[in-house]
């Protein structure tokens, strides 16, 4: 039988695998390629300069930026921003090589000329949206503290550009994320949202701040400092009640990052009381919100039984029929992964899975899900057989788990085959206790399962052939000599699996 550590260890493994697989679900960095209204860079009108600035070469930009003429510096910076904002292959490296970054960073401090602050902020945002090397050039130029100062700019479009730039820098990885936090970005960022009603903020602005906060929660090895998380969480809880779909999606991603760790990390999130709202969002039909809220719920149930219980008590299980039969394979897979961590819990928690009618959905995935989902459903079933009561295991057999489980023994993946053999072995242990071993043997034989188990005795994986040989020796070796008359009368369609000593509780297949 799989011991508890094995279940817990597997939770971590799968977590890592799922995280890797979903790396691109939320943008790490974003480039600003929008065109702003003409007055955004006021007093300089965009169209007045279009002819001039659109075609500047990098050399001309360097010349303009290094001139002592404010007007020319602004035009040159704007020309750089336009080059960096073009859709195809912006010349980021040429701009960096030309040594323009320190100059742009110095322009961020020019409070006497807000248009140049804005243009340089936009240019630097787009440089920081590139590779790690390009982001590094922006950080090395001293941009982090300069951008943090700009968060308090009286001009919203400038503070928003600073928010965006800091999001790109933090999105690069743990090191820069922690540097942004260390320079003191969190408090001024949260101050931007310290309004009585979030709906009073422009939606694009609120989305940008939310996305940047989510990047401050992102990445592991190391995870963000716990104090920083505790500082951000109350705002995330507020954002989780907002009505903008993009804000909700990025907030759910933030929570999924924060719950992707040790039990004490999960606890910090759970104790804010946000689980019921997360479950509510899990039940909405918007895929960009369902995906990260399912990830977050899935992460929480990798924690303690008590943390899992909070998810159950919040009504999460009633959403799972639709998740386990979702048209998107990835949702099915993550839902089955989540179930596997709930069935690794206590017997009363397994019973809640039964009571919500989720076993047939898991069996449905075993029958016809895609292989990644089937692997997760196999774990869910094996964990169930490992920790469930005899009655619960009997119910699982009655629900028709045996045949689809055995059919998956032909999988190429040795680990999955081993996990299935473990489930079969657990089901036999239950059958032995109620003197139904023979009936189970028959059932396995009838659906072609015995041939599959026998075939595994020549499997290349040592653990697989040992496990299959053990099952054959223990339960099937004597059957040739047995008198056929002893076999209970049956038709191919119907066997009974009785619980001895109970009220006549008969389960028919």
CSV table of C-alpha atoms in Angstrom, one decimal:
chain,number,residue,atom,x,y,z
A,1,UNK,CA,0.0,0.0,0.0
A,2,UNK,CA,1.2,3.5,-0.7
A,3,UNK,CA,2.1,5.2,2.5
A,4,UNK,CA,1.2,8.7,3.2
A,5,UNK,CA,4.6,10.1,2.5
A,6,UNK,CA,4.4,8.6,-1.0
A,7,UNK,CA,1.1,10.4,-1.6
A,8,UNK,CA,2.5,13.7,-0.3
A,9,UNK,CA,5.7,13.3,-2.3
A,10,UNK,CA,3.7,12.7,-5.4
A,11,UNK,CA,1.8,15.9,-4.8
A,12,UNK,CA,5.0,17.9,-5.0
A,13,UNK,CA,6.1,16.1,-8.2
A,14,UNK,CA,2.8,16.6,-10.0
A,15,UNK,CA,2.7,20.2,-8.8
A,16,UNK,CA,6.1,20.8,-10.4
A,17,UNK,CA,5.0,19.1,-13.6
A,18,UNK,CA,1.8,21.0,-13.8
A,19,UNK,CA,3.5,24.3,-13.1
A,20,UNK,CA,6.0,23.6,-15.9
A,21,UNK,CA,3.3,22.7,-18.3
A,22,UNK,CA,1.4,25.8,-17.7
A,23,UNK,CA,4.3,28.3,-17.7
A,24,UNK,CA,2.8,30.4,-20.5
A,25,UNK,CA,-0.7,30.8,-19.1
A,26,UNK,CA,0.0,34.2,-17.8
A,27,UNK,CA,2.3,36.7,-19.4
A,28,UNK,CA,5.6,37.1,-17.6
A,29,UNK,CA,6.4,40.4,-19.4
A,30,UNK,CA,4.4,42.7,-21.7
A,31,UNK,CA,5.5,45.2,-24.3
A,32,UNK,CA,3.5,48.4,-24.7
A,33,UNK,CA,2.7,48.7,-28.4
A,34,UNK,CA,-0.5,50.7,-28.1
A,35,UNK,CA,-0.8,54.2,-29.5
A,36,UNK,CA,-1.9,56.8,-27.1
A,37,UNK,CA,-4.2,59.7,-27.8
A,38,UNK,CA,-2.4,62.7,-29.2
A,39,UNK,CA,-2.5,64.6,-25.9
A,40,UNK,CA,-0.9,61.9,-23.9
A,41,UNK,CA,2.6,63.4,-24.4
A,42,UNK,CA,1.3,66.9,-24.3
A,43,UNK,CA,2.5,69.6,-24.6
A,44,UNK,CA,4.1,67.9,-27.6
A,45,UNK,CA,1.5,66.7,-30.0
A,46,UNK,CA,2.2,63.2,-31.4
A,47,UNK,CA,1.2,64.1,-35.0
A,48,UNK,CA,3.3,67.2,-35.1
A,49,UNK,CA,6.3,64.9,-34.7
A,50,UNK,CA,5.2,61.9,-36.6
A,51,UNK,CA,7.1,62.8,-39.7
A,52,UNK,CA,10.2,63.7,-37.8
A,53,UNK,CA,10.4,61.1,-35.1
A,54,UNK,CA,9.1,58.0,-36.8
A,55,UNK,CA,12.2,57.6,-39.0
A,56,UNK,CA,15.0,58.5,-36.7
A,57,UNK,CA,18.0,56.2,-36.8
A,58,UNK,CA,19.6,55.1,-33.5
A,59,UNK,CA,22.5,57.5,-34.2
A,60,UNK,CA,20.2,60.4,-34.5
A,61,UNK,CA,18.4,59.4,-31.3
A,62,UNK,CA,21.8,59.3,-29.5
A,63,UNK,CA,22.6,62.7,-30.8
A,64,UNK,CA,19.2,64.2,-29.8
A,65,UNK,CA,19.3,62.6,-26.3
A,66,UNK,CA,22.8,63.9,-25.6
A,67,UNK,CA,22.0,67.4,-26.8
A,68,UNK,CA,21.3,70.2,-24.3
A,69,UNK,CA,18.0,71.1,-26.0
A,70,UNK,CA,15.1,69.9,-23.9
A,71,UNK,CA,12.8,69.9,-27.0
A,72,UNK,CA,15.3,67.8,-29.0
A,73,UNK,CA,15.8,65.4,-26.1
A,74,UNK,CA,12.1,64.9,-25.9
A,75,UNK,CA,11.7,64.3,-29.6
A,76,UNK,CA,14.7,61.8,-29.6
A,77,UNK,CA,13.2,59.9,-26.6
A,78,UNK,CA,9.9,59.8,-28.3
A,79,UNK,CA,11.5,58.5,-31.5
A,80,UNK,CA,13.3,55.8,-29.4
A,81,UNK,CA,10.0,54.8,-27.8
A,82,UNK,CA,8.3,54.5,-31.3
A,83,UNK,CA,11.1,52.2,-32.5
A,84,UNK,CA,10.8,50.1,-29.4
A,85,UNK,CA,7.0,50.0,-29.8
A,86,UNK,CA,6.9,48.6,-33.3
A,87,UNK,CA,5.3,45.2,-33.6
A,88,UNK,CA,8.1,43.4,-35.4
A,89,UNK,CA,11.7,43.1,-34.1
A,90,UNK,CA,12.1,46.3,-32.1
A,91,UNK,CA,15.9,47.2,-32.1
A,92,UNK,CA,16.3,46.7,-28.3
A,93,UNK,CA,19.9,45.6,-28.4
A,94,UNK,CA,20.9,48.5,-30.7
A,95,UNK,CA,19.4,50.9,-28.2
A,96,UNK,CA,21.2,49.2,-25.3
A,97,UNK,CA,24.5,49.2,-27.1
A,98,UNK,CA,24.2,52.9,-27.9
A,99,UNK,CA,24.3,53.5,-24.1
A,100,UNK,CA,20.9,55.2,-24.0
A,101,UNK,CA,19.6,53.4,-20.8
A,102,UNK,CA,21.3,55.6,-18.2
A,103,UNK,CA,20.1,58.7,-20.1
A,104,UNK,CA,16.5,57.4,-20.2
A,105,UNK,CA,16.7,56.6,-16.4
A,106,UNK,CA,17.9,60.2,-15.7
A,107,UNK,CA,14.9,61.5,-17.7
A,108,UNK,CA,12.5,59.6,-15.4
A,109,UNK,CA,13.5,62.1,-12.7
A,110,UNK,CA,12.6,65.2,-14.8
A,111,UNK,CA,9.4,66.2,-12.9
A,112,UNK,CA,9.7,69.6,-14.6
A,113,UNK,CA,8.9,67.9,-18.0
A,114,UNK,CA,6.3,65.1,-17.6
A,115,UNK,CA,6.3,64.2,-21.3
A,116,UNK,CA,9.9,63.2,-21.2
A,117,UNK,CA,9.3,61.2,-18.0
A,118,UNK,CA,6.5,59.4,-19.9
A,119,UNK,CA,8.4,58.7,-23.1
A,120,UNK,CA,11.5,57.4,-21.3
A,121,UNK,CA,9.3,55.3,-19.0
A,122,UNK,CA,7.6,53.8,-22.0
A,123,UNK,CA,10.9,53.1,-23.8
A,124,UNK,CA,12.4,51.5,-20.7
A,125,UNK,CA,9.3,49.4,-20.2
A,126,UNK,CA,9.7,47.9,-23.6
A,127,UNK,CA,13.4,47.2,-23.2
A,128,UNK,CA,12.5,45.5,-19.9
A,129,UNK,CA,9.9,43.4,-21.7
A,130,UNK,CA,12.7,41.5,-23.6
A,131,UNK,CA,15.1,38.8,-22.6
A,132,UNK,CA,16.7,38.5,-19.2
A,133,UNK,CA,19.8,40.1,-20.5
A,134,UNK,CA,17.8,43.1,-21.8
A,135,UNK,CA,15.9,43.4,-18.5
A,136,UNK,CA,19.3,43.3,-16.7
A,137,UNK,CA,20.5,46.3,-18.7
A,138,UNK,CA,17.5,48.3,-17.4
A,139,UNK,CA,18.1,47.2,-13.8
A,140,UNK,CA,21.8,47.9,-14.0
A,141,UNK,CA,21.0,51.4,-15.3
A,142,UNK,CA,19.4,52.2,-11.9
A,143,UNK,CA,15.8,52.0,-13.1
A,144,UNK,CA,14.1,50.3,-10.2
A,145,UNK,CA,14.3,53.1,-7.6
A,146,UNK,CA,13.5,55.7,-10.3
A,147,UNK,CA,10.4,53.8,-11.3
A,148,UNK,CA,9.3,53.4,-7.7
A,149,UNK,CA,9.5,57.2,-7.3
A,150,UNK,CA,7.3,57.6,-10.4
A,151,UNK,CA,4.5,55.5,-8.8
A,152,UNK,CA,3.6,58.7,-6.9
A,153,UNK,CA,3.5,60.8,-10.1
A,154,UNK,CA,0.4,63.1,-10.2
A,155,UNK,CA,0.0,62.0,-13.9
A,156,UNK,CA,-1.9,58.7,-14.0
A,157,UNK,CA,-0.4,57.7,-17.4
A,158,UNK,CA,3.1,58.1,-16.0
A,159,UNK,CA,2.5,56.2,-12.8
A,160,UNK,CA,0.8,53.5,-14.8
A,161,UNK,CA,3.8,53.2,-17.1
A,162,UNK,CA,6.0,52.9,-14.0
A,163,UNK,CA,3.7,50.1,-12.7
A,164,UNK,CA,4.1,48.3,-16.0
A,165,UNK,CA,7.9,48.6,-16.1
A,166,UNK,CA,8.2,47.3,-12.5
A,167,UNK,CA,5.9,44.4,-13.5
A,168,UNK,CA,8.2,43.5,-16.4
A,169,UNK,CA,11.3,43.7,-14.1
A,170,UNK,CA,9.7,41.6,-11.4
A,171,UNK,CA,8.4,39.1,-14.0
A,172,UNK,CA,12.0,38.2,-15.0
A,173,UNK,CA,12.5,35.9,-12.0
A,174,UNK,CA,13.0,35.6,-8.2
A,175,UNK,CA,16.1,37.8,-8.1
A,176,UNK,CA,14.6,40.9,-9.7
A,177,UNK,CA,11.3,40.3,-8.0
A,178,UNK,CA,13.0,40.4,-4.7
A,179,UNK,CA,15.0,43.4,-5.7
A,180,UNK,CA,11.8,45.3,-6.6
A,181,UNK,CA,10.4,44.4,-3.2
A,182,UNK,CA,13.6,45.4,-1.4
A,183,UNK,CA,13.6,48.8,-3.0
A,184,UNK,CA,10.2,49.3,-1.5
A,185,UNK,CA,7.7,49.0,-4.4
A,186,UNK,CA,4.9,47.2,-2.5
A,187,UNK,CA,3.6,50.1,-0.4
A,188,UNK,CA,3.4,52.7,-3.1
A,189,UNK,CA,1.8,50.1,-5.4
A,190,UNK,CA,-0.8,49.2,-2.8
A,191,UNK,CA,-1.4,53.0,-2.2
A,192,UNK,CA,-2.5,53.3,-5.8
A,193,UNK,CA,-5.4,50.9,-5.0
A,194,UNK,CA,-6.2,52.5,-1.6
A,195,UNK,CA,-9.5,54.0,-2.8
A,196,UNK,CA,-12.9,53.4,-1.2
A,197,UNK,CA,-14.2,51.8,-4.5
A,198,UNK,CA,-12.0,50.0,-7.0
A,199,UNK,CA,-14.6,50.7,-9.7
A,200,UNK,CA,-13.6,54.4,-9.5
A,201,UNK,CA,-10.2,53.4,-11.1
A,202,UNK,CA,-9.8,53.2,-14.9
A,203,UNK,CA,-10.1,49.5,-15.8
A,204,UNK,CA,-6.8,49.5,-17.8
A,205,UNK,CA,-5.0,51.0,-14.8
A,206,UNK,CA,-6.4,48.6,-12.3
A,207,UNK,CA,-5.5,45.7,-14.6
A,208,UNK,CA,-1.9,46.9,-14.9
A,209,UNK,CA,-1.5,47.2,-11.1
A,210,UNK,CA,-3.1,43.8,-10.5
A,211,UNK,CA,-0.8,42.2,-13.1
A,212,UNK,CA,2.3,43.7,-11.5
A,213,UNK,CA,1.2,42.6,-8.0
A,214,UNK,CA,0.8,39.1,-9.4
A,215,UNK,CA,4.3,39.1,-10.8
A,216,UNK,CA,5.5,40.1,-7.3
A,217,UNK,CA,3.8,36.9,-6.0
A,218,UNK,CA,5.3,34.8,-8.8
A,219,UNK,CA,8.3,32.4,-9.0
A,220,UNK,CA,9.8,30.0,-6.5
A,221,UNK,CA,13.3,29.1,-5.4
A,222,UNK,CA,13.0,31.2,-3.4
A,223,UNK,CA,9.4,32.1,-3.0
A,224,UNK,CA,8.7,35.8,-2.3
A,225,UNK,CA,9.5,37.0,1.3
A,226,UNK,CA,6.6,36.0,3.6
A,227,UNK,CA,6.3,39.6,5.0
A,228,UNK,CA,5.8,40.8,1.4
A,229,UNK,CA,3.0,38.3,0.8
A,230,UNK,CA,1.3,39.2,4.1
A,231,UNK,CA,1.4,42.8,3.0
A,232,UNK,CA,-0.1,42.1,-0.5
A,233,UNK,CA,-2.8,39.6,0.5
A,234,UNK,CA,-5.5,41.9,1.9
A,235,UNK,CA,-5.4,43.8,-1.4
A,236,UNK,CA,-5.6,40.5,-3.4
A,237,UNK,CA,-8.7,39.6,-1.3
A,238,UNK,CA,-10.3,42.9,-2.3
A,239,UNK,CA,-9.4,42.4,-6.0
A,240,UNK,CA,-10.9,38.9,-5.8
A,241,UNK,CA,-14.3,40.5,-5.3
A,242,UNK,CA,-14.0,42.9,-8.2
A,243,UNK,CA,-16.0,42.4,-11.4
A,244,UNK,CA,-13.4,42.9,-14.1
A,245,UNK,CA,-12.5,39.5,-15.7
A,246,UNK,CA,-8.9,40.3,-16.4
A,247,UNK,CA,-8.4,41.6,-12.8
A,248,UNK,CA,-10.0,38.4,-11.5
A,249,UNK,CA,-7.9,36.2,-13.7
A,250,UNK,CA,-4.6,37.9,-12.7
A,251,UNK,CA,-5.6,37.9,-9.0
A,252,UNK,CA,-6.3,34.1,-9.2
A,253,UNK,CA,-2.9,33.6,-10.8
A,254,UNK,CA,-1.3,35.5,-7.9
A,255,UNK,CA,-3.1,33.3,-5.4
A,256,UNK,CA,-2.1,30.2,-7.4
A,257,UNK,CA,1.6,31.2,-7.1
A,258,UNK,CA,1.3,31.9,-3.4
A,259,UNK,CA,-0.3,28.5,-2.7
A,260,UNK,CA,2.3,26.7,-4.7
A,261,UNK,CA,4.5,25.8,-1.8
A,262,UNK,CA,4.8,24.4,1.7
A,263,UNK,CA,1.9,24.0,4.1
A,264,UNK,CA,2.8,27.1,6.1
A,265,UNK,CA,2.7,29.2,2.8
A,266,UNK,CA,-0.7,27.7,2.0
A,267,UNK,CA,-1.8,28.6,5.6
A,268,UNK,CA,-0.9,32.3,5.1
A,269,UNK,CA,-3.3,32.4,2.1
A,270,UNK,CA,-6.1,30.2,3.6
A,271,UNK,CA,-6.3,32.2,6.9
A,272,UNK,CA,-7.4,35.3,5.0
A,273,UNK,CA,-10.7,33.6,4.4
A,274,UNK,CA,-10.5,33.8,0.6
A,275,UNK,CA,-11.3,30.2,-0.2
A,276,UNK,CA,-15.1,30.6,-0.5
A,277,UNK,CA,-14.7,33.4,-3.1
A,278,UNK,CA,-12.1,31.3,-4.9
A,279,UNK,CA,-14.6,28.5,-5.1
A,280,UNK,CA,-17.2,30.9,-6.4
A,281,UNK,CA,-14.9,31.9,-9.2
A,282,UNK,CA,-14.1,28.2,-9.9
A,283,UNK,CA,-17.7,27.8,-10.8
A,284,UNK,CA,-17.8,30.7,-13.3
A,285,UNK,CA,-17.8,29.8,-17.0
A,286,UNK,CA,-14.8,32.0,-17.9
A,287,UNK,CA,-11.9,29.8,-18.8
A,288,UNK,CA,-9.2,32.5,-18.1
A,289,UNK,CA,-10.6,32.7,-14.5
A,290,UNK,CA,-11.4,28.9,-14.0
A,291,UNK,CA,-7.9,27.9,-15.0
A,292,UNK,CA,-6.0,29.8,-12.3
A,293,UNK,CA,-8.7,29.4,-9.6
A,294,UNK,CA,-8.6,25.6,-10.2
A,295,UNK,CA,-4.8,25.7,-9.9
A,296,UNK,CA,-5.0,27.6,-6.6
A,297,UNK,CA,-7.6,25.2,-5.2
A,298,UNK,CA,-5.5,22.3,-6.4
A,299,UNK,CA,-2.5,23.7,-4.7
A,300,UNK,CA,-4.4,24.3,-1.4
A,301,UNK,CA,-5.5,20.6,-1.2
A,302,UNK,CA,-1.8,19.5,-1.5
A,303,UNK,CA,-1.6,20.9,2.1
A,304,UNK,CA,-2.9,19.4,5.3
A,305,UNK,CA,-6.2,17.6,5.8
A,306,UNK,CA,-7.5,20.7,7.6
A,307,UNK,CA,-6.6,23.0,4.7
A,308,UNK,CA,-8.3,20.5,2.3
A,309,UNK,CA,-11.4,20.5,4.6
A,310,UNK,CA,-11.7,24.3,4.2
A,311,UNK,CA,-11.9,23.7,0.4
A,312,UNK,CA,-14.5,21.0,0.9
A,313,UNK,CA,-16.5,23.1,3.3
A,314,UNK,CA,-16.6,26.0,0.9
A,315,UNK,CA,-18.6,23.8,-1.5
A,316,UNK,CA,-15.8,23.1,-4.1
A,317,UNK,CA,-16.8,19.5,-4.7
A,318,UNK,CA,-20.2,20.6,-6.3
A,319,UNK,CA,-18.2,22.3,-9.1
A,320,UNK,CA,-16.2,19.2,-10.0
A,321,UNK,CA,-18.8,17.3,-12.1
A,322,UNK,CA,-18.4,20.1,-14.7
A,323,UNK,CA,-14.6,20.3,-14.3
A,324,UNK,CA,-14.0,16.6,-14.5
A,325,UNK,CA,-16.1,16.5,-17.8
A,326,UNK,CA,-14.8,19.8,-19.1
A,327,UNK,CA,-14.3,20.2,-22.9
A,328,UNK,CA,-10.7,21.4,-22.3
A,329,UNK,CA,-8.4,18.4,-21.5
A,330,UNK,CA,-6.2,20.6,-19.4
A,331,UNK,CA,-9.1,21.4,-17.0
A,332,UNK,CA,-10.0,17.7,-16.7
A,333,UNK,CA,-6.4,16.9,-15.9
A,334,UNK,CA,-6.0,19.6,-13.2
A,335,UNK,CA,-9.4,18.6,-11.8
A,336,UNK,CA,-8.4,15.0,-11.6
A,337,UNK,CA,-5.1,16.0,-10.0
A,338,UNK,CA,-7.0,18.0,-7.4
A,339,UNK,CA,-9.2,15.0,-6.7
A,340,UNK,CA,-6.2,12.8,-6.2
A,341,UNK,CA,-5.1,15.0,-3.4
A,342,UNK,CA,-8.5,15.0,-1.8
A,343,UNK,CA,-8.7,11.2,-2.0
A,344,UNK,CA,-5.3,11.1,-0.3
A,345,UNK,CA,-7.0,12.6,2.7
A,346,UNK,CA,-9.2,11.2,5.5
A,347,UNK,CA,-12.0,8.7,5.1
A,348,UNK,CA,-14.6,11.3,5.8
A,349,UNK,CA,-13.1,13.4,3.0
A,350,UNK,CA,-13.2,10.4,0.6
A,351,UNK,CA,-16.9,10.0,1.6
A,352,UNK,CA,-17.6,13.6,0.6
A,353,UNK,CA,-16.2,12.7,-2.9
A,354,UNK,CA,-18.5,9.7,-3.0
A,355,UNK,CA,-21.5,11.8,-1.8
A,356,UNK,CA,-21.0,14.4,-4.4
A,357,UNK,CA,-21.2,11.7,-7.1
A,358,UNK,CA,-17.7,12.2,-8.3
A,359,UNK,CA,-16.6,8.6,-8.6
A,360,UNK,CA,-18.4,8.0,-11.9
A,361,UNK,CA,-16.7,11.1,-13.3
A,362,UNK,CA,-13.3,9.8,-12.4
A,363,UNK,CA,-14.2,6.4,-14.0
A,364,UNK,CA,-15.3,8.3,-17.0
A,365,UNK,CA,-11.9,9.9,-17.3
A,366,UNK,CA,-10.2,6.4,-16.9
A,367,UNK,CA,-12.4,5.2,-19.8
A,368,UNK,CA,-12.1,8.0,-22.3
A,369,UNK,CA,-10.0,10.9,-21.0
A,370,UNK,CA,-6.7,11.9,-22.6
A,371,UNK,CA,-3.7,10.1,-21.2
A,372,UNK,CA,-2.5,13.0,-19.0
A,373,UNK,CA,-6.0,13.2,-17.3
A,374,UNK,CA,-6.1,9.4,-17.1
A,375,UNK,CA,-2.8,9.4,-15.2
A,376,UNK,CA,-4.2,11.8,-12.6
A,377,UNK,CA,-7.5,9.8,-12.3
A,378,UNK,CA,-5.4,6.7,-11.7
A,379,UNK,CA,-3.7,8.5,-8.8
A,380,UNK,CA,-7.1,9.6,-7.5
A,381,UNK,CA,-8.4,6.0,-7.6
A,382,UNK,CA,-5.3,4.5,-6.0
A,383,UNK,CA,-5.2,7.1,-3.2
A,384,UNK,CA,-8.9,6.3,-2.6
A,385,UNK,CA,-8.2,2.5,-2.4
A,386,UNK,CA,-5.3,3.2,-0.2
A,387,UNK,CA,-7.1,5.2,2.5
A,388,UNK,CA,-10.8,4.3,2.0
A,389,UNK,CA,-12.9,2.0,4.1
A,390,UNK,CA,-14.0,-1.4,2.9
A,391,UNK,CA,-17.4,0.0,2.1
A,392,UNK,CA,-15.9,2.8,0.1
A,393,UNK,CA,-13.7,0.4,-1.9
A,394,UNK,CA,-16.7,-1.9,-2.5
A,395,UNK,CA,-18.6,1.2,-3.8
A,396,UNK,CA,-15.7,2.0,-6.2
A,397,UNK,CA,-15.8,-1.6,-7.6
A,398,UNK,CA,-19.6,-1.4,-7.9
A,399,UNK,CA,-19.3,1.9,-9.8
A,400,UNK,CA,-17.3,0.0,-12.4
A,401,UNK,CA,-13.7,1.0,-11.8
A,402,UNK,CA,-12.0,-2.4,-12.4
A,403,UNK,CA,-12.3,-2.7,-16.2
A,404,UNK,CA,-11.1,0.8,-17.2
A,405,UNK,CA,-8.3,0.6,-14.6
A,406,UNK,CA,-7.1,-2.7,-16.0
A,407,UNK,CA,-7.3,-1.5,-19.6
A,408,UNK,CA,-4.7,1.2,-18.7
A,409,UNK,CA,-2.2,-1.5,-17.8
A,410,UNK,CA,-1.2,-1.3,-21.5
A,411,UNK,CA,0.1,2.2,-20.9
A,412,UNK,CA,3.8,2.8,-21.8
A,413,UNK,CA,4.4,4.7,-18.6
A,414,UNK,CA,5.8,2.3,-15.9
A,415,UNK,CA,5.0,4.6,-13.0
A,416,UNK,CA,1.3,4.7,-14.0
A,417,UNK,CA,1.3,0.9,-14.4
A,418,UNK,CA,2.8,0.5,-10.9
A,419,UNK,CA,0.2,2.8,-9.4
A,420,UNK,CA,-2.6,0.8,-11.1
A,421,UNK,CA,-1.2,-2.5,-9.8
A,422,UNK,CA,-1.1,-0.9,-6.3
A,423,UNK,CA,-4.8,0.0,-6.7
A,424,UNK,CA,-5.7,-3.6,-7.7
A,425,UNK,CA,-3.7,-4.9,-4.8
A,426,UNK,CA,-5.6,-2.6,-2.4
A,427,UNK,CA,-9.0,-3.7,-3.9
A,428,UNK,CA,-7.9,-7.4,-3.3
A,429,UNK,CA,-7.1,-6.6,0.3
A,430,UNK,CA,-10.6,-5.3,0.8
A,431,UNK,CA,-12.1,-8.3,-1.0
A,432,UNK,CA,-10.1,-10.6,1.3
A,433,UNK,CA,-11.7,-9.1,4.3
A,434,UNK,CA,-15.2,-9.8,3.1
A,435,UNK,CA,-14.4,-13.2,1.5
A,436,UNK,CA,-15.0,-12.0,-2.0
A,437,UNK,CA,-11.6,-12.7,-3.4
A,438,UNK,CA,-12.8,-15.3,-5.8
A,439,UNK,CA,-15.5,-13.0,-7.2
A,440,UNK,CA,-12.9,-10.3,-7.8
A,441,UNK,CA,-10.6,-12.8,-9.6
A,442,UNK,CA,-13.5,-13.8,-11.9
A,443,UNK,CA,-14.3,-10.2,-12.6
A,444,UNK,CA,-10.7,-9.4,-13.5
A,445,UNK,CA,-10.6,-12.5,-15.7
A,446,UNK,CA,-13.9,-11.7,-17.4
A,447,UNK,CA,-12.7,-8.3,-18.6
A,448,UNK,CA,-9.4,-9.5,-19.9
A,449,UNK,CA,-7.5,-8.1,-17.0
A,450,UNK,CA,-5.7,-11.4,-16.0
A,451,UNK,CA,-4.1,-11.6,-19.5
A,452,UNK,CA,-2.9,-8.0,-19.1
A,453,UNK,CA,-1.5,-8.7,-15.6
A,454,UNK,CA,0.2,-11.9,-16.8
A,455,UNK,CA,1.8,-10.0,-19.8
A,456,UNK,CA,3.4,-7.6,-17.3
A,457,UNK,CA,5.5,-10.5,-15.9
A,458,UNK,CA,7.8,-10.0,-18.8
A,459,UNK,CA,7.9,-6.2,-18.5
A,460,UNK,CA,11.3,-4.5,-18.8
A,461,UNK,CA,10.7,-2.6,-15.5
A,462,UNK,CA,11.7,-4.7,-12.5
A,463,UNK,CA,9.2,-3.2,-10.1
A,464,UNK,CA,6.4,-3.8,-12.6
A,465,UNK,CA,7.2,-7.5,-13.2
A,466,UNK,CA,7.6,-8.1,-9.5
A,467,UNK,CA,4.3,-6.4,-8.6
A,468,UNK,CA,2.4,-8.3,-11.4
A,469,UNK,CA,4.0,-11.6,-10.4
A,470,UNK,CA,3.0,-11.1,-6.7
A,471,UNK,CA,-0.6,-10.5,-7.7
A,472,UNK,CA,-0.6,-13.6,-10.0
A,473,UNK,CA,1.0,-15.8,-7.3
A,474,UNK,CA,-1.2,-14.6,-4.5
A,475,UNK,CA,-4.6,-14.6,-6.2
A,476,UNK,CA,-4.5,-16.5,-9.5
A,477,UNK,CA,-2.0,-19.3,-9.3
A,478,UNK,CA,-4.3,-22.0,-7.8
A,479,UNK,CA,-7.2,-21.4,-10.0
A,480,UNK,CA,-6.3,-24.0,-12.7
A,481,UNK,CA,-6.7,-26.9,-10.2
A,482,UNK,CA,-9.9,-25.5,-8.8
A,483,UNK,CA,-13.1,-27.4,-9.3
A,484,UNK,CA,-15.2,-25.3,-11.7
A,485,UNK,CA,-18.4,-26.2,-9.7
A,486,UNK,CA,-17.2,-24.1,-6.8
A,487,UNK,CA,-17.3,-20.9,-8.9
A,488,UNK,CA,-20.4,-18.9,-8.1
A,489,UNK,CA,-23.1,-18.8,-10.7
A,490,UNK,CA,-22.9,-15.7,-12.8
A,491,UNK,CA,-23.5,-14.2,-16.1
A,492,UNK,CA,-20.9,-12.1,-17.8
A,493,UNK,CA,-22.9,-9.0,-17.0
A,494,UNK,CA,-23.5,-9.4,-13.3
A,495,UNK,CA,-21.5,-10.3,-10.3
A,496,UNK,CA,-22.3,-9.5,-6.7
A,497,UNK,CA,-19.7,-8.1,-4.3
A,498,UNK,CA,-21.3,-8.5,-0.9
A,499,UNK,CA,-20.3,-6.9,2.3
A,500,UNK,CA,-20.4,-9.8,4.9
A,501,UNK,CA,-22.0,-9.1,8.2
A,502,UNK,CA,-23.9,-6.1,7.1
A,503,UNK,CA,-27.5,-5.7,6.2
A,504,UNK,CA,-28.0,-7.4,2.9
A,505,UNK,CA,-26.0,-4.8,1.1
A,506,UNK,CA,-25.6,-6.3,-2.3
A,507,UNK,CA,-23.8,-4.5,-5.1
A,508,UNK,CA,-24.5,-5.6,-8.7
A,509,UNK,CA,-22.3,-4.8,-11.6
